[in-house]
Amino acid sequence: GVRRTTREGACLTGTGSLEGIPVLLALTEIVMNRSGKAVADLLARRHLGPEDLLLLHDDLDLQPGRIKIKIRGRHGGHHGVESVITHVGTEAFLRIKIETINRLTDDHKNFLR
């Protein structure tokens, strides 16, 4: 479990371990489409690099109950991921895409992208 919750810059963070490996969990407190600076600032503050980053984000196109793991690549139209790529300075970080409400209308999808 997560042992503590602290505010670090524009993120709420908690520490814990996963199978004995220390982990830092972070939740940005700013709009997703501008979250890249908060992620990059936290990495710098903790002396971490993109290779240490595992980004979890939504994907409107996944089927319910599905996840997709991506090692690197473009943002695919996701403005939050685009912001992280821009501020971290590379596309080379691990991502886990999770299904969100995929029953939205095309108008909603266009608004969210």
C-alpha positions as a LaTeX table, in Angstrom:
\begin{tabular}{lrrr}
\hline
Residue & $x$ (\AA) & $y$ (\AA) & $z$ (\AA) \\
\hline
Gly1 & 0.00 & 0.00 & 0.00 \\
Val2 & 0.86 & 3.66 & $-0.16$ \\
Arg3 & 2.48 & 4.85 & 3.06 \\
Arg4 & 2.12 & 8.61 & 2.82 \\
Thr5 & 0.62 & 11.31 & 0.70 \\
Thr6 & 2.54 & 14.51 & 0.16 \\
Arg7 & 2.26 & 17.49 & $-2.17$ \\
Glu8 & 5.30 & 17.85 & $-4.41$ \\
Gly9 & 4.97 & 20.76 & $-6.79$ \\
Ala10 & 1.76 & 20.23 & $-8.77$ \\
Cys11 & 1.48 & 16.54 & $-7.77$ \\
Leu12 & 0.16 & 14.52 & $-4.89$ \\
Thr13 & 2.62 & 11.71 & $-4.22$ \\
Gly14 & 2.74 & 8.57 & $-2.17$ \\
Thr15 & 5.42 & 5.96 & $-1.65$ \\
Gly16 & 5.12 & 2.23 & $-1.34$ \\
Ser17 & 6.50 & $-0.97$ & $-2.78$ \\
Leu18 & 5.45 & $-3.48$ & $-5.37$ \\
Glu19 & 6.90 & $-6.95$ & $-4.87$ \\
Gly20 & 9.70 & $-5.40$ & $-2.83$ \\
Ile21 & 10.50 & $-2.69$ & $-5.40$ \\
Pro22 & 10.07 & 0.88 & $-4.13$ \\
Val23 & 7.53 & 2.91 & $-6.10$ \\
Leu24 & 6.48 & 6.53 & $-6.17$ \\
Leu25 & 2.87 & 7.16 & $-7.15$ \\
Ala26 & 1.94 & 10.62 & $-8.39$ \\
Leu27 & $-1.30$ & 12.31 & $-9.35$ \\
Thr28 & $-1.05$ & 15.66 & $-11.07$ \\
Glu29 & $-3.33$ & 18.37 & $-9.72$ \\
Ile30 & $-3.56$ & 20.32 & $-12.96$ \\
Val31 & $-5.56$ & 19.85 & $-16.14$ \\
Met32 & $-4.55$ & 16.61 & $-17.88$ \\
Asn33 & $-3.75$ & 18.33 & $-21.17$ \\
Arg34 & $-1.12$ & 20.43 & $-19.37$ \\
Ser35 & 0.19 & 17.78 & $-16.99$ \\
Gly36 & 3.55 & 17.31 & $-18.70$ \\
Lys37 & 5.30 & 20.10 & $-16.83$ \\
Ala38 & 4.20 & 18.68 & $-13.48$ \\
Val39 & 5.50 & 15.23 & $-14.48$ \\
Ala40 & 8.82 & 16.62 & $-15.75$ \\
Asp41 & 9.25 & 18.76 & $-12.62$ \\
Leu42 & 8.62 & 15.77 & $-10.36$ \\
Leu43 & 11.11 & 13.62 & $-12.28$ \\
Ala44 & 13.73 & 16.37 & $-11.96$ \\
Arg45 & 13.00 & 16.93 & $-8.26$ \\
Arg46 & 13.41 & 13.21 & $-7.57$ \\
His47 & 16.48 & 12.86 & $-9.86$ \\
Leu48 & 14.59 & 10.41 & $-12.07$ \\
Gly49 & 14.61 & 10.06 & $-15.84$ \\
Pro50 & 12.08 & 9.03 & $-18.48$ \\
Glu51 & 13.26 & 5.44 & $-18.09$ \\
Asp52 & 11.81 & 5.54 & $-14.55$ \\
Leu53 & 8.40 & 6.77 & $-15.69$ \\
Leu54 & 5.31 & 4.59 & $-16.01$ \\
Leu55 & 2.42 & 6.73 & $-17.22$ \\
Leu56 & $-1.15$ & 5.49 & $-16.75$ \\
His57 & $-3.69$ & 7.22 & $-18.94$ \\
Asp58 & $-7.13$ & 6.81 & $-20.43$ \\
Asp59 & $-7.86$ & 5.53 & $-23.93$ \\
Leu60 & $-11.32$ & 6.02 & $-25.38$ \\
Asp61 & $-10.74$ & 3.40 & $-28.07$ \\
Leu62 & $-10.05$ & 0.39 & $-25.84$ \\
Gln63 & $-12.76$ & $-2.15$ & $-25.24$ \\
Pro64 & $-14.15$ & $-2.45$ & $-21.68$ \\
Gly65 & $-11.84$ & $-4.31$ & $-19.33$ \\
Arg66 & $-8.82$ & $-3.99$ & $-21.64$ \\
Ile67 & $-5.45$ & $-2.39$ & $-21.09$ \\
Lys68 & $-2.67$ & $-1.71$ & $-23.56$ \\
Ile69 & 1.01 & $-1.45$ & $-22.71$ \\
Lys70 & 3.20 & 0.73 & $-24.89$ \\
Ile71 & 6.96 & 1.08 & $-24.50$ \\
Arg72 & 7.37 & 4.25 & $-26.56$ \\
Gly73 & 5.74 & 6.13 & $-29.38$ \\
Arg74 & 3.68 & 9.13 & $-30.31$ \\
His75 & 0.81 & 10.56 & $-28.33$ \\
Gly76 & $-1.92$ & 9.21 & $-30.63$ \\
Gly77 & $-3.99$ & 12.37 & $-30.29$ \\
His78 & $-4.02$ & 12.28 & $-26.48$ \\
His79 & $-3.15$ & 15.82 & $-25.41$ \\
Gly80 & $-2.10$ & 14.80 & $-21.90$ \\
Val81 & 0.43 & 12.32 & $-23.30$ \\
Glu82 & 1.53 & 14.93 & $-25.83$ \\
Ser83 & 2.20 & 17.34 & $-22.95$ \\
Val84 & 4.27 & 14.73 & $-21.09$ \\
Ile85 & 6.30 & 13.94 & $-24.24$ \\
Thr86 & 6.93 & 17.65 & $-24.81$ \\
His87 & 8.06 & 18.40 & $-21.25$ \\
Val88 & 9.95 & 15.16 & $-20.58$ \\
Gly89 & 11.67 & 15.56 & $-23.95$ \\
Thr90 & 11.21 & 12.05 & $-25.30$ \\
Glu91 & 8.61 & 9.51 & $-26.39$ \\
Ala92 & 10.67 & 6.74 & $-24.75$ \\
Phe93 & 8.77 & 5.97 & $-21.56$ \\
Leu94 & 6.46 & 3.16 & $-20.55$ \\
Arg95 & 2.69 & 3.71 & $-20.73$ \\
Ile96 & $-0.31$ & 1.74 & $-19.65$ \\
Lys97 & $-3.51$ & 2.74 & $-21.42$ \\
Ile98 & $-6.70$ & 1.93 & $-19.58$ \\
Glu99 & $-10.23$ & 1.80 & $-20.95$ \\
Thr100 & $-12.54$ & 4.62 & $-20.04$ \\
Ile101 & $-16.13$ & 5.25 & $-20.96$ \\
Asn102 & $-15.98$ & 4.31 & $-24.61$ \\
Arg103 & $-19.67$ & 4.75 & $-25.28$ \\
Leu104 & $-19.31$ & 8.48 & $-25.90$ \\
Thr105 & $-20.71$ & 10.13 & $-28.98$ \\
Asp106 & $-18.40$ & 11.37 & $-31.71$ \\
Asp107 & $-19.00$ & 14.92 & $-30.49$ \\
His108 & $-17.73$ & 13.98 & $-27.03$ \\
Lys109 & $-14.71$ & 12.21 & $-28.47$ \\
Asn110 & $-13.82$ & 15.23 & $-30.58$ \\
Phe111 & $-14.11$ & 17.48 & $-27.51$ \\
Leu112 & $-11.91$ & 15.22 & $-25.39$ \\
Arg113 & $-9.19$ & 14.83 & $-28.00$ \\
\hline
\end{tabular}
